[in-house]
Short mmCIF file of C-alpha atoms in Angstrom, two decimals:
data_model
loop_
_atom_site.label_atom_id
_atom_site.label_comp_id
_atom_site.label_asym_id
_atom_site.label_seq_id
_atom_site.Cartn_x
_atom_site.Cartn_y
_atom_site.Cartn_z
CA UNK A 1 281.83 -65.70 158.08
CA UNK A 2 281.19 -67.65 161.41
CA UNK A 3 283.69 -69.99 162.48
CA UNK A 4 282.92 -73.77 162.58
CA UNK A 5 283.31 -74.23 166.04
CA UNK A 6 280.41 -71.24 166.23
CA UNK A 7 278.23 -72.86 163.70
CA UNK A 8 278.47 -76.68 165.09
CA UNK A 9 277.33 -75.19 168.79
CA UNK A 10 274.71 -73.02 167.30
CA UNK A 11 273.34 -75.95 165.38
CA UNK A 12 273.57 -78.01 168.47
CA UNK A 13 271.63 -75.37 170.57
CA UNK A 14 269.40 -75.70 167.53
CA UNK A 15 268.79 -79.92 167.54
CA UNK A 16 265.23 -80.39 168.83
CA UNK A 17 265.34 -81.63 172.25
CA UNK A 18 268.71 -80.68 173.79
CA UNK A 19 268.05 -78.68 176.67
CA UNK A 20 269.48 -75.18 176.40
CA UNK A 21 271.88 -73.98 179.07
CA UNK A 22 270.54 -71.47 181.55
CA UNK A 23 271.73 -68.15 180.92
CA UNK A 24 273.23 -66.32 184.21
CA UNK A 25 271.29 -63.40 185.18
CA UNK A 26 272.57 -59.97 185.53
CA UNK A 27 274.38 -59.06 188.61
CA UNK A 28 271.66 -56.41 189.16
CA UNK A 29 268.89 -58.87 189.37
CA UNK A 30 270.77 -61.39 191.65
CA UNK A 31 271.41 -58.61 194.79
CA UNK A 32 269.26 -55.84 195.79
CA UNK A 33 271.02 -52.44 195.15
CA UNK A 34 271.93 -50.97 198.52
CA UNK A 35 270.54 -47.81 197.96
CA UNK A 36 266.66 -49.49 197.95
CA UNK A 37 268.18 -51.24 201.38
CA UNK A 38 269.53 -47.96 203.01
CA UNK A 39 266.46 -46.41 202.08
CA UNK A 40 264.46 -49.38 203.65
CA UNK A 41 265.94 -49.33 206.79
CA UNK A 42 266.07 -45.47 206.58
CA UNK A 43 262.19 -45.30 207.05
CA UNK A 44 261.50 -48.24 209.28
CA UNK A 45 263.99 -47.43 211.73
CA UNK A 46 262.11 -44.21 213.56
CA UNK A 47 259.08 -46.72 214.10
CA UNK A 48 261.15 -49.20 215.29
CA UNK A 49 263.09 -47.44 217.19
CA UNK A 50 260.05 -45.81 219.10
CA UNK A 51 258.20 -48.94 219.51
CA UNK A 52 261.41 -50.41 221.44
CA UNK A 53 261.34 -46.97 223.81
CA UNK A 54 258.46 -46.42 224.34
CA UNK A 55 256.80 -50.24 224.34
CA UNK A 56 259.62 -52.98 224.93
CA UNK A 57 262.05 -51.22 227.38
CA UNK A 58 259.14 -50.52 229.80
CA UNK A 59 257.61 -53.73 229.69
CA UNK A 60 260.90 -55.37 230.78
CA UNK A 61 261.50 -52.82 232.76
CA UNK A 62 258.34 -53.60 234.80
CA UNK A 63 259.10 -57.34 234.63
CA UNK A 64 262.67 -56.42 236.74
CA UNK A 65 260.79 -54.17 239.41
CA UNK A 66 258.00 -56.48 240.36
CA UNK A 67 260.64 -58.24 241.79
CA UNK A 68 262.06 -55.43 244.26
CA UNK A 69 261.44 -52.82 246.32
CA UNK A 70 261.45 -50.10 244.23
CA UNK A 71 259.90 -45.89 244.21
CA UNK A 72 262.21 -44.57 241.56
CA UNK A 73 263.23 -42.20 244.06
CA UNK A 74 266.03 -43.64 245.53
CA UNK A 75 269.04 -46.22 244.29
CA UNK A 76 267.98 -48.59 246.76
CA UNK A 77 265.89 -51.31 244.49
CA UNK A 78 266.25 -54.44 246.87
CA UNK A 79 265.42 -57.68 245.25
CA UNK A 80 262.35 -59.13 247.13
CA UNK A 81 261.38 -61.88 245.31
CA UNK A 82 258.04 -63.23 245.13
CA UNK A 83 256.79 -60.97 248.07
CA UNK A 84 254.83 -58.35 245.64
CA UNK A 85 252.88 -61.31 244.12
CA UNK A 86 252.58 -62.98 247.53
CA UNK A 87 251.14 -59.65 248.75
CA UNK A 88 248.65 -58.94 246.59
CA UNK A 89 247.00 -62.96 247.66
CA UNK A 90 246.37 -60.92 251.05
CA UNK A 91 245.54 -57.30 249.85
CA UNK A 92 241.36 -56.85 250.51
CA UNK A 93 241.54 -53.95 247.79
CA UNK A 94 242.96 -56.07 245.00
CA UNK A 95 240.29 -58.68 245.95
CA UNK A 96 237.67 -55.79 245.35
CA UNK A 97 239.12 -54.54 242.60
CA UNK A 98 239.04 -57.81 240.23
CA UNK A 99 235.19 -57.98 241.43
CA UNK A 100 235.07 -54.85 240.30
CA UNK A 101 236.57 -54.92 236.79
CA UNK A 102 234.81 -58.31 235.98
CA UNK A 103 231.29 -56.39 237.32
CA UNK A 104 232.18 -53.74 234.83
CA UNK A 105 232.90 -55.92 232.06
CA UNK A 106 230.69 -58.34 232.08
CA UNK A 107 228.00 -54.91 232.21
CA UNK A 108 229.33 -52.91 229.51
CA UNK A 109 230.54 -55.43 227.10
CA UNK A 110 226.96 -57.12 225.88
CA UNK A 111 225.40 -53.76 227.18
CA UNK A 112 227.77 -51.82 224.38
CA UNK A 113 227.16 -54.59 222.04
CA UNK A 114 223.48 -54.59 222.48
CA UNK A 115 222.90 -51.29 221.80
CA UNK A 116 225.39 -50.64 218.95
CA UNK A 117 223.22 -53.55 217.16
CA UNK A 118 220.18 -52.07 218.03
CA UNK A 119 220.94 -48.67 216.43
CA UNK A 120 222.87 -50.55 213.18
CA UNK A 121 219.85 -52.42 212.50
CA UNK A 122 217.95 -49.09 212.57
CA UNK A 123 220.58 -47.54 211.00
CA UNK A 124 221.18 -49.90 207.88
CA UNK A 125 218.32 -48.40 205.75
CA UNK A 126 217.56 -45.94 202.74
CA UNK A 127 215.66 -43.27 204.84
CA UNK A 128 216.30 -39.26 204.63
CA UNK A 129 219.60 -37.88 206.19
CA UNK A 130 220.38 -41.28 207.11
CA UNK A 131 224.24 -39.85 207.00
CA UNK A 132 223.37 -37.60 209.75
CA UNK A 133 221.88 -40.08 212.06
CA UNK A 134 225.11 -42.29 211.62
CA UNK A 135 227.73 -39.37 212.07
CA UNK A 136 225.29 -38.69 215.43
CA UNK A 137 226.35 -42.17 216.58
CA UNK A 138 229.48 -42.21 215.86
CA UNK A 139 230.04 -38.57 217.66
CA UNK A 140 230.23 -40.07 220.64
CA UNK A 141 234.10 -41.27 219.82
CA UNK A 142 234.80 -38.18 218.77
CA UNK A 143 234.44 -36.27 221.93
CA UNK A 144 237.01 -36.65 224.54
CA UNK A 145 236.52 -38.73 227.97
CA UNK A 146 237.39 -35.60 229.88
CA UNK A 147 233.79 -33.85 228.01
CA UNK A 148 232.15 -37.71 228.61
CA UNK A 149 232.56 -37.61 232.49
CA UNK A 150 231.98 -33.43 233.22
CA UNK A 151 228.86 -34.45 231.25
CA UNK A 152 227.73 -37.49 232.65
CA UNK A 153 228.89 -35.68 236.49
CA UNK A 154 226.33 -33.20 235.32
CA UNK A 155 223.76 -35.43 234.49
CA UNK A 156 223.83 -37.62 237.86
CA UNK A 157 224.34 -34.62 240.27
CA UNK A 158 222.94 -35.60 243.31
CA UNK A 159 221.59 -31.95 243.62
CA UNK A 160 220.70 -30.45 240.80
CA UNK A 161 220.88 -33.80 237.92
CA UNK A 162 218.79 -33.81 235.07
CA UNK A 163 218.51 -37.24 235.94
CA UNK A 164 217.01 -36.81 239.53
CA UNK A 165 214.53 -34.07 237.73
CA UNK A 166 213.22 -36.67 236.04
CA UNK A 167 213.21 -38.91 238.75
CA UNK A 168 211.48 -36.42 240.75
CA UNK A 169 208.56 -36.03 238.35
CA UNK A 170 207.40 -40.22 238.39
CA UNK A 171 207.84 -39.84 241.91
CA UNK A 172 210.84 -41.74 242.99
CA UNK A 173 212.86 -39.82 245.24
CA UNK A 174 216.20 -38.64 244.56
CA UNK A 175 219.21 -40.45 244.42
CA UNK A 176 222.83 -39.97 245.02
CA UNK A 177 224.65 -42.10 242.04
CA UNK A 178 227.94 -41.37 241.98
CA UNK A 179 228.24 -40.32 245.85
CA UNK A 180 226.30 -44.17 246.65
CA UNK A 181 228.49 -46.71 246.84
CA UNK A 182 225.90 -49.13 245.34
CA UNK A 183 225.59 -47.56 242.26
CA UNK A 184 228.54 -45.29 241.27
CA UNK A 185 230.07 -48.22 239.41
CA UNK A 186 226.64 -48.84 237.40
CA UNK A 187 226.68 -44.70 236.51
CA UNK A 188 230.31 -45.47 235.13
CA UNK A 189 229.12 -48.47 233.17
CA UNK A 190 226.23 -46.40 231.53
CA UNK A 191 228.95 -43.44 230.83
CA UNK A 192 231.38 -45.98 229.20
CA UNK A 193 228.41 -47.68 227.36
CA UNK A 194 227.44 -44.00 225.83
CA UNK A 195 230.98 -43.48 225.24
CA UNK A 196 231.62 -46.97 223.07
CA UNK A 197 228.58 -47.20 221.20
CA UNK A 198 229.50 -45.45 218.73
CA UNK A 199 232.63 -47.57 217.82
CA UNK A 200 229.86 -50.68 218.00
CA UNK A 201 227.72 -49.60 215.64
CA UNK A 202 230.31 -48.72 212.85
CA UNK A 203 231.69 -52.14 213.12
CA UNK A 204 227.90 -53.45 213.02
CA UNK A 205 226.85 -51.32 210.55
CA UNK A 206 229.75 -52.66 207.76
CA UNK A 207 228.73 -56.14 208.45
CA UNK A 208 225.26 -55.40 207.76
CA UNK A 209 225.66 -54.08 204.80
CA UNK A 210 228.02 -57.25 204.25
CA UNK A 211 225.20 -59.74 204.21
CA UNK A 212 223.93 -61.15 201.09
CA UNK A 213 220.15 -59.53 200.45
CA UNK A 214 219.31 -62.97 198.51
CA UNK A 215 219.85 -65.01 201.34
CA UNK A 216 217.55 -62.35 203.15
CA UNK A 217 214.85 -62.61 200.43
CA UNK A 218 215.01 -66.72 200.13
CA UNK A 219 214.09 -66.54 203.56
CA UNK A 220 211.61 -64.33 203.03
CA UNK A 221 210.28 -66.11 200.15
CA UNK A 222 210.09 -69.33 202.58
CA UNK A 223 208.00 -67.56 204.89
CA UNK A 224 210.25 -66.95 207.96
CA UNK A 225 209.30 -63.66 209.60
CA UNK A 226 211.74 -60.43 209.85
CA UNK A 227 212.40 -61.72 213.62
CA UNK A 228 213.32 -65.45 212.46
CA UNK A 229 215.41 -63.77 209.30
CA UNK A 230 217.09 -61.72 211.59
CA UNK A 231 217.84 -64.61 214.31
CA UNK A 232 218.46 -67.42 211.54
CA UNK A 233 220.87 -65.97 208.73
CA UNK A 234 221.44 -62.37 209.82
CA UNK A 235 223.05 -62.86 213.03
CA UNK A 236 225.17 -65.84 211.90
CA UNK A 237 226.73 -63.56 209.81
CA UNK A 238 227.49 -61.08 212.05
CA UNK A 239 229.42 -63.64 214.39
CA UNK A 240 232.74 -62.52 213.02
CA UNK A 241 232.10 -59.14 213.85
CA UNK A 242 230.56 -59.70 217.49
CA UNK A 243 233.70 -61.54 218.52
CA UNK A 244 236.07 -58.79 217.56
CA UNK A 245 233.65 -56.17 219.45
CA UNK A 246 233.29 -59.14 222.49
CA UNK A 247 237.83 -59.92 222.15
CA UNK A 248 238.29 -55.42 221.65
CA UNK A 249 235.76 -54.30 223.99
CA UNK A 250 236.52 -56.77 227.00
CA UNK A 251 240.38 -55.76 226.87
CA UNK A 252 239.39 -51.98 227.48
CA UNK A 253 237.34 -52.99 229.63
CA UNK A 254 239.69 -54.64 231.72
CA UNK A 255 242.16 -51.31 231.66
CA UNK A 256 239.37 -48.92 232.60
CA UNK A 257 241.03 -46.01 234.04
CA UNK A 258 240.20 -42.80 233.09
CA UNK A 259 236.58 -42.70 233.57
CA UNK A 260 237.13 -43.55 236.99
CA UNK A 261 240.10 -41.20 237.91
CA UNK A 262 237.45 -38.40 236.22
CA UNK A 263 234.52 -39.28 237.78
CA UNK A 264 234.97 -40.97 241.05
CA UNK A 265 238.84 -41.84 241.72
CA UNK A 266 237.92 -44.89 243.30
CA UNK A 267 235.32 -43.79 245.70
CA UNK A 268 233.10 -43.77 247.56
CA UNK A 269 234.40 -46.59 249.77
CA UNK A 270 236.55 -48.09 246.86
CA UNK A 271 233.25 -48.84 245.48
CA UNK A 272 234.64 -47.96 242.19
CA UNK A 273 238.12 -48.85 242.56
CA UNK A 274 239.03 -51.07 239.28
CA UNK A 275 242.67 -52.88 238.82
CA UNK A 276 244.21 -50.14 236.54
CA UNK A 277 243.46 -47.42 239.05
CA UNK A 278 245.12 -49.72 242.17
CA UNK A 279 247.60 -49.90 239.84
CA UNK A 280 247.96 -46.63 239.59
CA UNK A 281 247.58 -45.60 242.87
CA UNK A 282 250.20 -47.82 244.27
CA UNK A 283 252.51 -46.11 241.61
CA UNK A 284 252.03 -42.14 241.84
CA UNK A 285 250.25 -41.92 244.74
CA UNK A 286 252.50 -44.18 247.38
CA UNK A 287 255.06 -44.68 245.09
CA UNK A 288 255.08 -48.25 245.48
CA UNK A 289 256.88 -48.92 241.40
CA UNK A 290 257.56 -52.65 242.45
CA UNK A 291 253.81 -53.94 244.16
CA UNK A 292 252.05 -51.73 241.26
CA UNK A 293 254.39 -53.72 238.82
CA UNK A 294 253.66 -56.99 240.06
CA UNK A 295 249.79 -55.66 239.59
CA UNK A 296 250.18 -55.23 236.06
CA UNK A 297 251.09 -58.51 235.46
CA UNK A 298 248.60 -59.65 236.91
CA UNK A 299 246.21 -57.82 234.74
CA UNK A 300 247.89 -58.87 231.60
CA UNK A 301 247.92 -63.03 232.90
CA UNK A 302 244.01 -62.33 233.44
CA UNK A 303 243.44 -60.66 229.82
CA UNK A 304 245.48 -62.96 228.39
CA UNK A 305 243.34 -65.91 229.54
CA UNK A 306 239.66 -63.78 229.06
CA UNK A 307 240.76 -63.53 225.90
CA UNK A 308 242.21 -67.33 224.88
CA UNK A 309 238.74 -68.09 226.25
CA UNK A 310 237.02 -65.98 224.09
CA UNK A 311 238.63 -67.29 221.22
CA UNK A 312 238.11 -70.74 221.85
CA UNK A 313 234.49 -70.52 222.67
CA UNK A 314 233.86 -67.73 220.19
CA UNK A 315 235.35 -70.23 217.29
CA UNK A 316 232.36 -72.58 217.71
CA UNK A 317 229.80 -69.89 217.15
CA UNK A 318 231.34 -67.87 214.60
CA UNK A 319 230.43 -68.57 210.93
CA UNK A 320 232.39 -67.47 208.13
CA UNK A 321 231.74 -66.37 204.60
CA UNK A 322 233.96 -67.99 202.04
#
């Protein structure tokens, strides 16, 4: 039999409106076991740890040598200052090499846009081996830029192109692309274009088949043509997916490197000479680690404002779907 102290609290605990006390939870429930931590840190720590290697030490690292003299081939690292920054305001080949990369971007970005929509249109319909013709486009991310440019060198041989064949037969006499300063860049634009579309049109291609077909079909049912459809509701909803393809494509765009070290390396008459591949040749061609620092961040202060202006123009026109 209970005692009466037991029975009086238990009929207390009983009484209809007394608030019961909280019970205290278990000890296991109040800290995480520190096995599930150890395990925790025991998978995140290889990422980490490469991400700080390979990605943090060298950016500070960079940071600290655009302020010297520096070739990574001796001890001597004099601090200089401001002089690598003040030297590139007087460099003529950094002057053409921002006219360059903006020239290239403001070329392949709308031109790799335009055409990845233009195929994803044609692409977004119930037609026979449809799944080949969209593997086809994507195929072209698949190959390597090293098979792009022998390819696209191929096709724009001054001597013995396909492309000057062609040329030959309407007539127009042949041309020396990559070897002509005045159009080597455009050749490397049209490789890069080739190269990128097919990343456009699978980003296209999933918004498409994102849009709502009744919105198509009230507008359809109003009488707007496939044209006004397409300009009125279709593209509106694809505004969240042009801005990622206009905020993704211009940053690559602004690092173009290896099509031009493949192709052209610059020439002919720095015609072709972008920022990256400045960059690049002030580092591991004349060794100069500290100007070819300094270069770098200057590339990353211009993609960081291209791209806080695409955002804040881009946020007007962009509609989303709730």
């Amino acid at each position: 039999m209970a005692a009466p102290s037991v029975l009086l609290r238990r009929r207390r605990q009983a009484e209809p409106g007394r608030p019961r006390r909280p019970q205290a939870a278990p000890a296991a429930r109040r800290r995480p076991k520190a096995s599930e931590q150890f395990a925790g840190w025991a998978f995140v720590t290889p990422g980490a740890a490469i991400i700080l290697l390979f990605g943090a030490v060298p950016i500070v690292w960079s940071a600290v040598m655009s302020f010297q003299r520096n070739n990574l081939l001796t001890g001597n690292t004099p601090y200089v200052g401001l002089r690598n920054y003040r030297l590139m305001l007087h460099d003529p080949v950094v002057a053409q090499a921002v006219e360059h990369t903006f020239v290239y971007t403001a070329l392949f970005v709308p031109g790799t846009m335009i055409v990845g929509l233009f195929l994803a249109v044609a692409m977004n319909r119930k037609i026979r081996f449809i799944s080949v013709y969209r593997t086809a486009a994507y195929a072209t991310m698949a190959i390597s830029t090293i098979s792009e440019a022998i390819v696209f060198i191929w096709l724009f041989d001054p001597s013995y192109g396909v492309i000057n064949y062609f040329l030959s037969l309407l007539g127009i006499p042949q041309q020396q692309f990559l070897n002509d300063p005045s159009q080597a860049l455009y050749v490397i634009v049209a490789m890069t274009i080739w190269g990128w579309t097919g990343f456009s049109v699978v980003i296209y291609l999933a918004a498409l088949q994102g849009v709502p077909q009744m919105l198509v079909d009230a507008a359809a049912v109003d009488g707007a043509s496939k044209w006004t459809t397409f300009r009125r509701v279709t593209l509106p909803l694809l505004s969240p997916a042009s801005l990622f393809l206009a905020v993704w494509l211009t940053i690559n765009a602004l690092q173009l490197f290896d099509e031009v070290y493949l192709s052209t390396q610059g020439g002919p008459l720095n015609a072709t000479t972008v920022l990256v591949y400045y960059l690049y040749d002030q580092a591991f061609q004349n060794f100069n680690f500290g100007y070819a620092s300094a270069i770098a961040y200057f590339l990353f202060l211009i993609i960081l404002v291209v791209t806080a202006i695409q955002f804040r123009v881009g946020r007007r026109f962009t509609h989303y779907r709730s």
